[in-house]
Coordinates of N, CA and C in Angstrom, one line a residue:
X1 N 0.9 -1.2 0.0 CA 0.0 0.0 0.0 C 0.9 1.2 0.0
X2 N 0.6 2.2 -0.9 CA 1.3 3.4 -1.0 C 0.8 4.3 0.2
X3 N 1.7 4.8 1.0 CA 1.3 5.5 2.2 C 1.5 7.0 1.9
X4 N 1.0 7.5 0.8 CA 1.0 8.9 0.5 C 2.3 9.4 0.0
X5 N 3.1 8.5 -0.7 CA 4.4 8.9 -1.2 C 4.3 10.0 -2.2
X6 N 5.4 10.8 -2.4 CA 5.4 11.9 -3.3 C 5.4 11.4 -4.8
X7 N 6.2 10.4 -5.1 CA 6.5 9.9 -6.4 C 5.8 8.6 -6.8
X8 N 5.1 8.0 -5.9 CA 4.3 6.9 -6.2 C 5.0 5.5 -6.1
X9 N 4.3 4.5 -6.0 CA 4.8 3.1 -6.0 C 4.4 2.4 -7.2
X10 N 5.3 1.7 -7.9 CA 5.0 1.0 -9.1 C 5.1 -0.5 -8.9
X11 N 4.0 -1.2 -9.3 CA 3.9 -2.6 -9.2 C 3.8 -3.1 -10.7
X12 N 4.9 -3.9 -11.1 CA 4.9 -4.3 -12.5 C 4.7 -3.1 -13.4
X13 N 5.4 -2.0 -13.1 CA 5.5 -0.7 -13.9 C 4.1 -0.1 -14.0
X14 N 3.2 -0.3 -13.1 CA 1.9 0.4 -13.0 C 1.8 1.1 -11.6
X15 N 1.4 2.3 -11.6 CA 1.2 3.0 -10.4 C 0.1 2.4 -9.6
X16 N 0.3 2.1 -8.3 CA -0.7 1.4 -7.5 C -0.8 2.1 -6.2
X17 N -2.0 2.3 -5.7 CA -2.2 2.7 -4.3 C -2.2 1.5 -3.4
X18 N -2.6 0.3 -4.0 CA -2.7 -0.9 -3.2 C -2.7 -2.1 -4.2
X19 N -2.0 -3.1 -3.8 CA -1.9 -4.3 -4.7 C -1.6 -5.5 -3.9
X20 N -2.2 -6.6 -4.3 CA -1.9 -7.9 -3.7 C -0.6 -8.5 -4.3
X21 N 0.4 -8.7 -3.5 CA 1.7 -9.2 -4.1 C 1.7 -10.7 -4.3
X22 N 2.2 -11.1 -5.5 CA 2.3 -12.5 -5.8 C 3.8 -12.8 -6.1
X23 N 4.2 -14.1 -6.1 CA 5.5 -14.5 -6.3 C 6.1 -13.8 -7.6
X24 N 7.3 -13.2 -7.5 CA 8.0 -12.6 -8.7 C 7.4 -11.3 -9.1
X25 N 6.5 -10.7 -8.3 CA 6.1 -9.4 -8.6 C 7.2 -8.4 -8.5
X26 N 7.3 -7.5 -9.5 CA 8.4 -6.5 -9.5 C 7.9 -5.1 -9.0
X27 N 8.7 -4.5 -8.1 CA 8.3 -3.3 -7.5 C 9.3 -2.2 -7.8
X28 N 8.9 -1.0 -7.9 CA 9.8 0.1 -8.1 C 9.5 1.3 -7.2
X29 N 10.4 1.8 -6.4 CA 10.2 2.9 -5.6 C 11.4 3.9 -5.9
X30 N 11.1 5.0 -6.5 CA 12.1 5.9 -7.0 C 13.0 5.2 -8.0
X31 N 14.3 5.2 -7.8 CA 15.2 4.5 -8.8 C 15.5 3.1 -8.3
X32 N 14.9 2.6 -7.2 CA 15.2 1.3 -6.7 C 14.2 0.3 -7.2
X33 N 14.7 -0.8 -7.8 CA 13.8 -1.9 -8.2 C 14.0 -3.1 -7.3
X34 N 12.8 -3.7 -7.0 CA 12.8 -4.9 -6.2 C 12.0 -6.0 -6.8
X35 N 12.3 -7.2 -6.4 CA 11.4 -8.3 -6.8 C 10.9 -9.0 -5.6
X36 N 9.6 -9.2 -5.4 CA 9.0 -9.8 -4.3 C 9.0 -11.3 -4.5
X37 N 9.5 -12.1 -3.6 CA 9.4 -13.6 -3.7 C 8.8 -14.2 -2.5
X38 N 8.0 -15.1 -2.6 CA 7.3 -15.8 -1.5 C 7.8 -17.2 -1.4
X39 N 8.2 -17.6 -0.2 CA 8.8 -18.9 0.1 C 7.7 -19.7 0.8
X40 N 7.3 -20.8 0.1 CA 6.3 -21.7 0.7 C 4.9 -21.1 0.7
X41 N 4.6 -20.0 -0.1 CA 3.3 -19.4 -0.1 C 2.7 -19.5 -1.5
X42 N 1.5 -19.8 -1.6 CA 0.8 -19.8 -3.0 C -0.3 -18.9 -3.0
X43 N -1.0 -18.8 -4.1 CA -2.1 -17.8 -4.3 C -3.2 -18.1 -3.4
X44 N -3.3 -19.3 -2.8 CA -4.4 -19.6 -1.9 C -4.1 -19.3 -0.5
X45 N -3.0 -18.7 -0.2 CA -2.6 -18.4 1.2 C -3.6 -17.3 1.7
X46 N -4.1 -17.6 2.9 CA -5.2 -16.8 3.5 C -4.7 -15.9 4.6
X47 N -3.4 -15.9 4.8 CA -2.9 -15.1 5.9 C -3.2 -13.6 5.7
X48 N -3.6 -13.0 6.8 CA -4.0 -11.6 6.7 C -2.9 -10.6 6.5
X49 N -3.2 -9.4 6.2 CA -2.1 -8.3 6.0 C -1.6 -7.9 7.4
X50 N -0.4 -7.3 7.4 CA 0.2 -6.9 8.7 C -0.6 -5.7 9.2
X51 N -0.5 -5.5 10.6 CA -1.3 -4.4 11.2 C -0.5 -3.2 11.0
X52 N -1.0 -2.3 10.1 CA -0.4 -1.0 9.8 C -0.3 -0.1 10.9
X53 N -1.0 -0.4 12.0 CA -1.0 0.5 13.2 C -0.2 -0.1 14.3
X54 N 0.6 -1.1 14.0 CA 1.3 -1.8 15.1 C 2.3 -0.8 15.8
X55 N 2.6 -1.1 17.0 CA 3.5 -0.3 17.8 C 4.9 -0.5 17.2
X56 N 5.8 0.4 17.6 CA 7.2 0.2 17.2 C 7.5 0.8 15.8
X57 N 8.2 0.1 15.0 CA 8.7 0.6 13.7 C 7.6 1.1 12.8
X58 N 6.4 0.5 12.9 CA 5.3 0.8 12.0 C 4.4 1.8 12.6
X59 N 4.7 2.4 13.7 CA 3.7 3.3 14.3 C 3.6 4.6 13.7
X60 N 4.7 5.1 13.0 CA 4.6 6.5 12.4 C 4.4 6.3 10.9
X61 N 3.2 6.1 10.5 CA 2.9 5.9 9.1 C 1.9 7.0 8.6
X62 N 2.0 7.4 7.4 CA 1.1 8.3 6.8 C -0.1 7.5 6.3
X63 N -1.3 7.8 6.8 CA -2.5 7.0 6.5 C -3.6 7.9 6.1
X64 N -4.6 7.4 5.4 CA -5.8 8.2 5.0 C -6.6 8.7 6.2
X65 N -6.4 8.1 7.4 CA -7.2 8.5 8.5 C -6.8 9.9 9.0
X66 N -5.6 10.4 8.7 CA -5.1 11.6 9.2 C -4.8 12.6 8.1
X67 N -4.7 13.9 8.3 CA -4.5 14.8 7.3 C -3.3 14.5 6.4
X68 N -3.3 14.8 5.1 CA -2.3 14.4 4.2 C -0.9 14.9 4.7
X69 N 0.0 14.0 4.8 CA 1.4 14.3 5.2 C 1.5 14.2 6.7
X70 N 0.4 13.9 7.5 CA 0.5 13.7 8.9 C 1.0 12.3 9.2
X71 N 1.3 12.1 10.5 CA 1.8 10.8 11.0 C 1.1 10.4 12.3
X72 N 1.1 9.2 12.6 CA 0.5 8.7 13.9 C 1.7 8.2 14.8
X73 N 1.6 8.7 16.0 CA 2.5 8.2 17.0 C 1.9 6.8 17.5
X74 N 2.7 6.1 18.3 CA 2.2 4.9 18.9 C 0.9 5.0 19.6
X75 N 0.8 6.1 20.5 CA -0.4 6.3 21.3 C -1.6 6.7 20.4
X76 N -1.3 7.5 19.4 CA -2.4 7.9 18.5 C -2.9 6.7 17.7
X77 N -1.9 5.8 17.3 CA -2.3 4.6 16.5 C -3.2 3.8 17.3
X78 N -3.0 3.7 18.7 CA -3.9 2.9 19.5 C -5.3 3.5 19.5
X79 N -5.3 4.9 19.6 CA -6.6 5.5 19.6 C -7.4 5.3 18.3
X80 N -6.7 5.4 17.1 CA -7.3 5.1 15.8 C -7.8 3.7 15.8
X81 N -7.0 2.7 16.3 CA -7.4 1.3 16.3 C -8.7 1.1 17.1
X82 N -8.8 1.8 18.2 CA -10.0 1.7 19.0 C -11.2 2.4 18.3
X83 N -11.0 3.5 17.7 CA -12.0 4.2 16.9 C -12.5 3.3 15.8
X84 N -11.6 2.6 15.1 CA -12.0 1.7 14.0 C -12.8 0.6 14.5
X85 N -12.5 0.1 15.7 CA -13.2 -1.0 16.3 C -14.6 -0.6 16.7
X86 N -14.8 0.7 17.2 CA -16.1 1.2 17.5 C -16.9 1.4 16.2
X87 N -16.3 1.8 15.1 CA -17.0 2.0 13.8 C -17.5 0.6 13.3
X88 N -16.6 -0.4 13.4 CA -16.9 -1.8 13.0 C -18.1 -2.3 13.8
X89 N -18.1 -2.0 15.1 CA -19.2 -2.5 15.9 C -20.5 -1.8 15.5
X90 N -20.5 -0.5 15.2 CA -21.7 0.3 14.8 C -22.2 -0.3 13.5
X91 N -21.3 -0.6 12.6 CA -21.7 -1.1 11.2 C -22.3 -2.5 11.4
X92 N -21.9 -3.3 12.4 CA -22.5 -4.6 12.6 C -23.9 -4.4 13.0
X93 N -24.2 -3.4 13.9 CA -25.6 -3.2 14.3 C -26.4 -2.7 13.1
X94 N -25.9 -1.8 12.3 CA -26.6 -1.4 11.1 C -26.9 -2.5 10.2
X95 N -26.0 -3.4 10.0 CA -26.2 -4.5 9.1 C -27.2 -5.5 9.6
X96 N -27.3 -5.6 10.9 CA -28.3 -6.5 11.5 C -29.7 -6.0 11.3
X97 N -29.9 -4.6 11.3 CA -31.2 -4.0 11.1 C -31.5 -3.8 9.6
X98 N -30.5 -4.0 8.8 CA -30.8 -3.9 7.3 C -30.3 -5.1 6.6
X99 N -30.9 -6.3 6.8 CA -30.3 -7.5 6.3 C -30.4 -7.6 4.7
X100 N -31.2 -6.8 4.1 CA -31.4 -6.9 2.7 C -30.5 -6.0 1.9
X101 N -29.6 -5.2 2.6 CA -28.7 -4.4 1.9 C -27.7 -5.2 1.2
X102 N -27.4 -4.8 -0.1 CA -26.4 -5.6 -0.9 C -25.0 -5.6 -0.3
X103 N -24.4 -6.7 -0.2 CA -23.1 -6.8 0.4 C -22.1 -6.2 -0.6
X104 N -20.9 -5.6 0.0 CA -19.9 -5.0 -0.9 C -19.2 -6.1 -1.7
X105 N -18.8 -5.7 -2.9 CA -18.1 -6.7 -3.8 C -16.7 -7.0 -3.3
X106 N -16.2 -8.2 -3.6 CA -14.8 -8.5 -3.2 C -13.8 -7.8 -4.0
X107 N -12.7 -7.4 -3.5 CA -11.6 -6.8 -4.2 C -11.2 -7.8 -5.3
X108 N -11.0 -7.3 -6.6 CA -10.7 -8.2 -7.7 C -9.3 -8.9 -7.5
X109 N -8.4 -8.3 -6.7 CA -7.1 -8.9 -6.6 C -7.0 -9.8 -5.3
X110 N -8.1 -10.0 -4.6 CA -8.0 -10.8 -3.4 C -8.6 -10.1 -2.2
X111 N -8.4 -10.6 -1.0 CA -9.0 -9.9 0.2 C -8.5 -8.5 0.3
X112 N -9.4 -7.6 0.7 CA -9.1 -6.2 0.9 C -8.7 -5.9 2.3
X113 N -7.9 -4.9 2.4 CA -7.5 -4.4 3.8 C -8.7 -3.8 4.4
X114 N -9.0 -4.1 5.6 CA -10.3 -3.6 6.2 C -10.3 -2.1 6.3
X115 N -11.4 -1.5 5.8 CA -11.6 -0.1 5.9 C -10.8 0.8 5.0
X116 N -9.8 0.3 4.3 CA -9.0 1.1 3.5 C -9.2 0.9 2.0
X117 N -9.5 -0.3 1.6 CA -9.4 -0.6 0.2 C -10.8 -0.9 -0.4
X118 N -11.9 -0.7 0.3 CA -13.2 -1.0 -0.3 C -13.4 0.1 -1.3
X119 N -14.0 -0.3 -2.5 CA -14.2 0.6 -3.6 C -15.1 1.8 -3.1
X120 N -14.7 3.1 -3.3 CA -15.5 4.2 -2.8 C -16.7 4.3 -3.7
X121 N -17.9 4.7 -3.1 CA -19.1 4.9 -3.9 C -19.2 6.3 -4.3
X122 N -18.2 6.7 -5.1 CA -18.0 8.1 -5.6 C -17.8 8.1 -7.1
X123 N -18.5 9.0 -7.8 CA -18.3 9.2 -9.2 C -17.5 10.5 -9.4
X124 N -16.3 10.3 -10.0 CA -15.4 11.4 -10.3 C -15.7 11.8 -11.8
X125 N -15.9 13.1 -12.0 CA -16.1 13.6 -13.4 C -14.9 14.5 -13.7
X126 N -14.3 14.3 -14.9 CA -13.2 15.2 -15.4 C -13.6 15.6 -16.8
X127 N -13.9 16.9 -16.9 CA -14.4 17.5 -18.1 C -13.2 18.2 -18.8
X128 N -12.9 17.9 -20.0 CA -11.8 18.6 -20.7 C -12.3 19.9 -21.3
X129 N -11.8 21.0 -20.8 CA -12.3 22.3 -21.2 C -11.3 23.0 -22.1
X130 N -10.1 22.6 -22.2 CA -9.1 23.0 -23.1 C -8.2 21.9 -23.5
X131 N -7.7 21.8 -24.7 CA -6.8 20.8 -25.1 C -7.3 20.0 -26.3
X132 N -6.6 19.0 -26.7 CA -6.8 18.2 -27.9 C -8.2 17.6 -27.9
X133 N -8.7 17.2 -26.7 CA -10.0 16.5 -26.6 C -11.1 17.4 -26.0
X134 N -11.0 18.7 -26.3 CA -11.9 19.7 -25.7 C -13.4 19.3 -25.8
X135 N -14.1 19.4 -24.7 CA -15.5 19.0 -24.8 C -15.8 17.6 -24.3
X136 N -14.8 16.8 -24.2 CA -15.0 15.4 -23.7 C -15.2 15.4 -22.2
X137 N -16.0 14.4 -21.8 CA -16.3 14.3 -20.4 C -16.0 12.8 -20.0
X138 N -15.2 12.6 -19.0 CA -14.8 11.3 -18.5 C -15.3 11.1 -17.1
X139 N -16.0 9.9 -16.9 CA -16.5 9.6 -15.5 C -15.9 8.3 -15.0
X140 N -15.5 8.3 -13.7 CA -14.9 7.2 -13.1 C -15.5 6.9 -11.8
X141 N -15.7 5.6 -11.5 CA -16.1 5.1 -10.2 C -15.1 4.1 -9.6
X142 N -14.0 4.6 -9.2 CA -12.9 3.8 -8.8 C -12.0 4.6 -7.8
X143 N -11.2 3.8 -7.1 CA -10.4 4.5 -5.9 C -9.3 5.3 -6.4
X144 N -8.9 5.3 -7.7 CA -7.8 6.1 -8.2 C -8.0 6.3 -9.7
X145 N -7.6 7.5 -10.2 CA -7.6 7.7 -11.6 C -6.2 8.3 -12.0
X146 N -5.5 7.5 -12.7 CA -4.1 7.8 -13.2 C -4.3 8.6 -14.5
X147 N -3.6 9.8 -14.5 CA -3.7 10.7 -15.7 C -2.3 10.9 -16.3
X148 N -2.2 10.8 -17.6 CA -0.9 10.9 -18.2 C -1.0 10.8 -19.7
X149 N 0.1 10.7 -20.4 CA 0.2 10.6 -21.8 C 0.1 9.2 -22.4
X150 N 0.3 8.2 -21.6 CA 0.4 6.9 -22.1 C 0.0 5.8 -21.1
X151 N -0.9 4.9 -21.5 CA -1.3 3.8 -20.7 C -1.8 4.2 -19.3
X152 N -2.7 5.1 -19.3 CA -3.3 5.6 -18.0 C -4.8 5.6 -18.1
X153 N -5.5 5.8 -17.0 CA -7.0 5.8 -17.0 C -7.5 7.0 -17.9
X154 N -6.9 8.1 -17.8 CA -7.2 9.3 -18.6 C -6.0 9.6 -19.4
X155 N -6.1 9.4 -20.7 CA -4.9 9.7 -21.6 C -5.1 11.1 -22.1
X156 N -4.0 11.9 -21.9 CA -4.0 13.3 -22.4 C -3.0 13.4 -23.5
X157 N -3.5 13.7 -24.7 CA -2.7 13.8 -25.9 C -2.0 15.1 -26.0
X158 N -0.9 15.2 -25.3 CA -0.1 16.4 -25.2 C 1.3 16.1 -24.9
X159 N 2.3 16.5 -25.7 CA 3.7 16.2 -25.5 C 4.2 16.9 -24.2
X160 N 3.5 17.9 -23.7 CA 4.0 18.5 -22.5 C 3.6 17.8 -21.2
X161 N 2.8 16.7 -21.4 CA 2.3 15.9 -20.3 C 3.2 14.7 -20.2
X162 N 3.6 14.3 -18.9 CA 4.4 13.2 -18.7 C 3.6 11.9 -18.9
X163 N 4.3 10.8 -19.1 CA 3.6 9.5 -19.4 C 2.7 9.2 -18.2
X164 N 3.2 9.3 -17.0 CA 2.4 9.2 -15.8 C 2.5 10.5 -15.0
X165 N 1.5 11.4 -15.2 CA 1.7 12.8 -14.8 C 1.2 13.0 -13.4
X166 N 0.0 12.6 -13.1 CA -0.6 12.8 -11.8 C -1.7 11.7 -11.5
X167 N -2.1 11.7 -10.3 CA -3.1 10.7 -9.9 C -4.2 11.3 -9.0
X168 N -5.4 11.0 -9.2 CA -6.5 11.3 -8.4 C -6.8 10.2 -7.4
X169 N -6.8 10.5 -6.1 CA -7.0 9.4 -5.1 C -8.3 9.7 -4.4
X170 N -9.2 8.7 -4.4 CA -10.6 8.9 -3.9 C -10.7 8.1 -2.6
X171 N -11.1 8.8 -1.5 CA -11.4 8.2 -0.2 C -12.9 8.2 0.1
X172 N -13.5 9.4 -0.1 CA -14.9 9.5 -0.2 C -15.3 10.7 -0.9
X173 N -16.6 11.1 -1.0 CA -17.0 12.2 -1.9 C -16.4 13.5 -1.5
X174 N -16.1 13.7 -0.2 CA -15.5 14.9 0.3 C -14.0 14.9 0.5
X175 N -13.4 13.7 0.3 CA -12.0 13.6 0.4 C -11.4 13.0 -0.9
X176 N -11.1 13.8 -1.8 CA -10.5 13.4 -3.1 C -9.2 14.3 -3.2
X177 N -8.1 13.6 -3.5 CA -6.8 14.3 -3.5 C -6.2 14.1 -4.9
X178 N -5.5 15.2 -5.3 CA -4.7 15.1 -6.6 C -3.2 15.2 -6.2
X179 N -2.5 14.2 -6.7 CA -1.0 14.1 -6.4 C -0.2 14.1 -7.7
X180 N 0.7 15.0 -7.8 CA 1.7 15.1 -8.9 C 2.6 13.9 -8.8
X181 N 2.9 13.2 -9.9 CA 3.8 12.1 -9.9 C 5.2 12.4 -10.5
X182 N 5.7 13.5 -9.9 CA 7.1 14.0 -10.3 C 7.1 14.3 -11.8
X183 N 6.0 14.9 -12.3 CA 5.9 15.2 -13.7 C 7.0 16.3 -14.1
X184 N 7.3 16.3 -15.4 CA 8.4 17.2 -15.9 C 7.9 18.7 -15.8
X185 N 6.7 18.9 -16.3 CA 6.2 20.3 -16.4 C 5.2 20.7 -15.3
X186 N 5.0 19.8 -14.3 CA 4.1 20.2 -13.2 C 2.6 20.0 -13.4
X187 N 1.9 20.0 -12.3 CA 0.5 19.9 -12.2 C 0.0 21.2 -11.5
X188 N -1.1 21.8 -12.1 CA -1.5 23.1 -11.5 C -3.0 23.0 -11.2
X189 N -3.4 23.5 -10.1 CA -4.8 23.5 -9.7 C -5.2 25.0 -9.4
X190 N -6.2 25.5 -10.2 CA -6.6 26.9 -10.1 C -5.4 27.8 -10.3
X191 N -4.5 27.5 -11.2 CA -3.4 28.3 -11.5 C -2.2 28.2 -10.6
X192 N -2.2 27.3 -9.6 CA -1.2 27.1 -8.6 C -0.5 25.8 -8.7
X193 N 0.8 25.7 -8.8 CA 1.5 24.4 -8.9 C 1.4 23.7 -7.6
X194 N 1.1 22.4 -7.7 CA 0.9 21.6 -6.5 C 1.7 20.3 -6.5
X195 N 2.0 19.8 -5.4 CA 2.5 18.4 -5.3 C 1.4 17.5 -4.8
X196 N 0.6 17.9 -3.9 CA -0.6 17.2 -3.4 C -1.6 18.2 -2.9
X197 N -2.9 18.0 -3.3 CA -3.9 18.9 -2.8 C -5.2 18.2 -2.8
X198 N -6.1 18.7 -1.8 CA -7.4 18.2 -1.8 C -8.3 18.9 -2.8
X199 N -9.0 18.2 -3.6 CA -9.8 18.8 -4.7 C -11.2 19.1 -4.2
X200 N -11.8 20.2 -4.7 CA -13.1 20.6 -4.5 C -13.9 20.7 -5.8
X201 N -15.2 20.5 -5.8 CA -15.9 20.6 -7.0 C -15.7 22.0 -7.7
X202 N -15.5 21.9 -9.0 CA -15.3 23.1 -9.8 C -13.8 23.4 -10.0
X203 N -12.9 22.8 -9.2 CA -11.5 23.0 -9.4 C -11.0 22.8 -10.8
X204 N -10.1 23.6 -11.3 CA -9.5 23.4 -12.6 C -8.1 22.9 -12.5
X205 N -7.9 21.8 -13.2 CA -6.6 21.2 -13.2 C -5.9 21.3 -14.6
X206 N -4.7 21.9 -14.6 CA -3.9 22.1 -15.8 C -2.7 21.2 -15.9
X207 N -2.7 20.4 -17.0 CA -1.5 19.6 -17.3 C -1.1 20.0 -18.7
X208 N 0.1 20.6 -18.9 CA 0.5 21.1 -20.2 C -0.5 22.0 -20.7
X209 N -1.0 21.7 -22.0 CA -2.0 22.6 -22.6 C -3.5 22.1 -22.4
X210 N -3.6 21.1 -21.5 CA -4.9 20.5 -21.2 C -5.4 21.1 -19.9
X211 N -6.7 21.5 -19.9 CA -7.3 22.0 -18.7 C -8.6 21.2 -18.4
X212 N -8.6 20.6 -17.2 CA -9.7 19.8 -16.8 C -10.5 20.5 -15.7
X213 N -11.8 20.2 -15.7 CA -12.7 20.7 -14.6 C -13.1 19.4 -13.8
X214 N -12.9 19.5 -12.5 CA -13.1 18.4 -11.6 C -14.5 18.5 -10.8
X215 N -15.2 17.4 -10.8 CA -16.4 17.3 -9.9 C -16.4 15.9 -9.3
X216 N -17.0 15.7 -8.1 CA -17.2 14.4 -7.5 C -18.5 14.4 -6.8
X217 N -19.2 13.3 -6.8 CA -20.5 13.2 -6.1 C -20.6 11.7 -5.7
X218 N -21.4 11.5 -4.6 CA -21.7 10.1 -4.3 C -22.4 9.3 -5.4
X219 N -21.9 8.1 -5.7 CA -22.5 7.3 -6.8 C -23.9 6.9 -6.5

């Protein structure tokens, strides 16, 4: 899981916020390349993910639960863990009183990390108001939208745009972030260059000669 890094995490050369690792998966962080190998583990292994809020070395992690760029101390991590437990208990009560509510779909790559990787019920709309595809409207209902010149969710036909230029990260309808992926010419929101920013409806995103208008609403 990418913990809000500046330049992104690549899994088999694709930017990922979260991915299930399998034997021989290749990872890239900055200029460092790694290969993940599992010893005695197969695709059917049901062992759960590590506790990201564990005490000690993992206690100071950047997580979606806290403001962008913030960290959790060991004591704060315990408080978050308790709060998540209270939320889970409340959801259990709601589920008991609403037995006919449709169950959430399983993550396509395997078991999801509790509370962090469930697909958000948010529709993101990106309208191209300047550029090669002016007038086009793109809609997405997924947890991230990769934008760039090549092999991305939103392909921008502009030589001033990097191959993987920036990414929209969706946590809920009111918490959508735009993060620059170390692009050559930068990402601008409402005329201001950004590295990471929380988006609001109507914000204008400029990438090279392309200008996008952002909107998000509950799906």
